[in-house]
GROMACS .gro file of C-alpha atoms in nm:
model
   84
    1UNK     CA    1  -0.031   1.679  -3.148
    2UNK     CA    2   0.012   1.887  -2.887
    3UNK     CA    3   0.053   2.297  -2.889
    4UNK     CA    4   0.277   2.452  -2.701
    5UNK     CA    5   0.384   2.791  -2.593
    6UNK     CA    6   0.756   2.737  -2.576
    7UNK     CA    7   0.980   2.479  -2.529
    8UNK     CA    8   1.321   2.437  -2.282
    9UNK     CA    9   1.539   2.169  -2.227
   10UNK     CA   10   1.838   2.122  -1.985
   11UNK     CA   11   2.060   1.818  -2.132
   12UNK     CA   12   2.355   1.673  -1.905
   13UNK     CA   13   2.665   1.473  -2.054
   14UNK     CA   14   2.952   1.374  -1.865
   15UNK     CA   15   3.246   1.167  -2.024
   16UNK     CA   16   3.483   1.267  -1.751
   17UNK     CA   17   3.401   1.181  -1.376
   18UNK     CA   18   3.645   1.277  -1.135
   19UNK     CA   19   3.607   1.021  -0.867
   20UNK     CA   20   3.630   0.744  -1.111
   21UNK     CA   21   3.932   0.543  -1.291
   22UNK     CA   22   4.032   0.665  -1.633
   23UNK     CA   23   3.935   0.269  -1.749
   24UNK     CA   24   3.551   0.360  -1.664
   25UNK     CA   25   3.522   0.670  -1.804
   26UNK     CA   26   3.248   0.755  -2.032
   27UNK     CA   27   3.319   0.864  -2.387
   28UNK     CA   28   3.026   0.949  -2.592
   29UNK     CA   29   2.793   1.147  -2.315
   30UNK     CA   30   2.933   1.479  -2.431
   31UNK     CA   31   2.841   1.403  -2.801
   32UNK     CA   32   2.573   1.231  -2.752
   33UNK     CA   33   2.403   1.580  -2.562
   34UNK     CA   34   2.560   1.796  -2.811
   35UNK     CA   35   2.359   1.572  -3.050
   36UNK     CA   36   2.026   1.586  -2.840
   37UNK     CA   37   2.057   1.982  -2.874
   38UNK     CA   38   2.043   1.937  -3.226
   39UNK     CA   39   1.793   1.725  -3.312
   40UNK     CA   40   1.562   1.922  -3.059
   41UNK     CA   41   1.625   2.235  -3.258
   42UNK     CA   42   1.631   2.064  -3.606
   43UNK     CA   43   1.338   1.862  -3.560
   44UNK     CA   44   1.136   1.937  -3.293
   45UNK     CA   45   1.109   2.299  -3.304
   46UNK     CA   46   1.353   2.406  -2.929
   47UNK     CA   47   1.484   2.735  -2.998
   48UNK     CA   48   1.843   2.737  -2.960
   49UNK     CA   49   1.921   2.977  -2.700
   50UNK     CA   50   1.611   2.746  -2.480
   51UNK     CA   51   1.783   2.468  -2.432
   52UNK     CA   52   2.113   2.462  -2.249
   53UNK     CA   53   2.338   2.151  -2.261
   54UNK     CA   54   2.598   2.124  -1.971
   55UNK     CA   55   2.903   1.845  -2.001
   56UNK     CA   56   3.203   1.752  -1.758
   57UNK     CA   57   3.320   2.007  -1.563
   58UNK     CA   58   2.973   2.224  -1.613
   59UNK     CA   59   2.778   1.959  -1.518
   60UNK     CA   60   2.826   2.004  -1.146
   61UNK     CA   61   2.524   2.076  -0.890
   62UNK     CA   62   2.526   2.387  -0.872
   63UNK     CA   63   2.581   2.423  -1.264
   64UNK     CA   64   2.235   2.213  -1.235
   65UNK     CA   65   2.064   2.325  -0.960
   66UNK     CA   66   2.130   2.705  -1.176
   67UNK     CA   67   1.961   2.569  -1.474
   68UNK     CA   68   1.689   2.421  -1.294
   69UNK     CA   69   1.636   2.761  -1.116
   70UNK     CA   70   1.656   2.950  -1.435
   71UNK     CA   71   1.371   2.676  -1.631
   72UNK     CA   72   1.147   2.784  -1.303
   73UNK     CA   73   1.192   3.106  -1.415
   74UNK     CA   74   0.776   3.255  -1.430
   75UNK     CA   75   0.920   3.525  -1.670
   76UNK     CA   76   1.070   3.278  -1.919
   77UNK     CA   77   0.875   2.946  -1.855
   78UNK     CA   78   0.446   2.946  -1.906
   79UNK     CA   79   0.247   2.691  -1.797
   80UNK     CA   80   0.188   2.565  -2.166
   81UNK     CA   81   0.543   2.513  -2.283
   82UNK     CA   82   0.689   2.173  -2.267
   83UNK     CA   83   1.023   2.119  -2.077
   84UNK     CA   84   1.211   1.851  -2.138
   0.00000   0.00000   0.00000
């Protein structure tokens, strides 16, 4: 198995899209994230405050685009962690 450094993770779930009918919407995207977080930190070994879950209203580009930026981050991410 694989050694790594460190470990990040940037996990999107969106129940509630705003361009979309109420009929459509999603309703287990937000939970199932939430749930990702965990089991990343329970079982394989993410530190909490490394991996940053963003849902509905969060999840917007530039919510993204600012976790991206902050995962290429030299200071915080090293060539031998894992990012998921």
């Amino acid at each position: 198995m694989p050694v790594y450094t460190g470990s990040h993770a940037l996990i999107v779930g969106i129940n509630k899209y705003p361009n979309l009918p109420k009929s459509v919407q999603l309703k287990f995207a937000v939970n199932d994230a939430e749930g990702m977080r965990q089991t990343l930190v329970d079982y394989f070994g993410f530190p909490a405050d490394n991996v940053t879950v963003l849902t509905d209203e969060k999840a917007t580009l530039k919510g993204i685009e600012d976790a991206l930026d902050d995962l290429s981050d030299r200071g915080k991410v090293r060539p031998d962690d894992r990012i998921l």
